[in-house]
């Protein structure tokens, strides 16, 4: 039973081609969905990360 798979910009074409060869229907999202930016503290250090898919970046002050 084929599945319908929605994917976002940036997925390798060879991955999409293979999924279609296996009988899956594929569809690329027109817009990017949710993103996340996060900050975590581990002991005395603080770490940040931004979702690169929407042009996010992390800057810090030392």
Short mmCIF file of C-alpha atoms in Angstrom, two decimals:
data_model
loop_
_atom_site.label_atom_id
_atom_site.label_comp_id
_atom_site.label_asym_id
_atom_site.label_seq_id
_atom_site.Cartn_x
_atom_site.Cartn_y
_atom_site.Cartn_z
CA UNK A 1 0.00 0.00 0.00
CA UNK A 2 1.78 3.19 -1.15
CA UNK A 3 2.02 6.07 1.26
CA UNK A 4 1.75 9.77 0.50
CA UNK A 5 4.91 11.55 1.65
CA UNK A 6 5.18 15.33 1.96
CA UNK A 7 8.69 16.73 2.12
CA UNK A 8 10.34 20.11 2.39
CA UNK A 9 12.82 21.87 0.14
CA UNK A 10 16.31 20.46 0.56
CA UNK A 11 15.55 16.74 0.45
CA UNK A 12 17.89 15.06 -2.03
CA UNK A 13 16.30 14.29 -5.39
CA UNK A 14 17.73 10.77 -5.32
CA UNK A 15 15.81 10.15 -2.08
CA UNK A 16 12.57 11.36 -3.65
CA UNK A 17 13.19 9.30 -6.80
CA UNK A 18 13.77 6.16 -4.75
CA UNK A 19 10.60 6.68 -2.71
CA UNK A 20 8.64 7.03 -5.96
CA UNK A 21 10.30 3.87 -7.34
CA UNK A 22 8.97 2.07 -4.26
CA UNK A 23 5.46 3.25 -5.17
CA UNK A 24 5.09 6.17 -2.78
CA UNK A 25 3.41 9.40 -3.84
CA UNK A 26 5.50 12.47 -3.03
CA UNK A 27 4.62 16.13 -2.67
CA UNK A 28 6.88 19.05 -1.77
CA UNK A 29 5.56 21.66 0.65
CA UNK A 30 5.19 25.07 -1.01
CA UNK A 31 5.94 26.89 2.23
CA UNK A 32 8.21 26.00 5.06
CA UNK A 33 6.38 24.94 8.15
CA UNK A 34 7.35 25.35 11.75
CA UNK A 35 10.87 26.10 12.84
CA UNK A 36 12.57 26.04 16.19
CA UNK A 37 15.21 28.08 17.95
CA UNK A 38 16.41 26.76 21.28
CA UNK A 39 18.68 27.60 24.19
CA UNK A 40 19.91 24.97 26.66
CA UNK A 41 22.04 25.25 29.75
CA UNK A 42 24.32 22.36 30.69
CA UNK A 43 26.29 22.96 33.84
CA UNK A 44 28.01 26.31 33.45
CA UNK A 45 27.64 26.47 29.66
CA UNK A 46 24.80 27.80 27.53
CA UNK A 47 24.17 26.38 24.06
CA UNK A 48 21.97 27.83 21.33
CA UNK A 49 20.71 26.46 18.06
CA UNK A 50 18.61 27.95 15.27
CA UNK A 51 16.75 26.17 12.50
CA UNK A 52 18.89 26.72 9.39
CA UNK A 53 15.92 26.04 7.07
CA UNK A 54 14.59 29.58 7.53
CA UNK A 55 17.93 31.35 7.61
CA UNK A 56 18.28 31.22 11.39
CA UNK A 57 21.61 31.77 13.10
CA UNK A 58 23.03 31.85 16.61
CA UNK A 59 25.13 34.65 18.03
CA UNK A 60 26.66 34.81 21.47
CA UNK A 61 28.53 37.08 23.82
CA UNK A 62 31.55 35.77 25.64
#
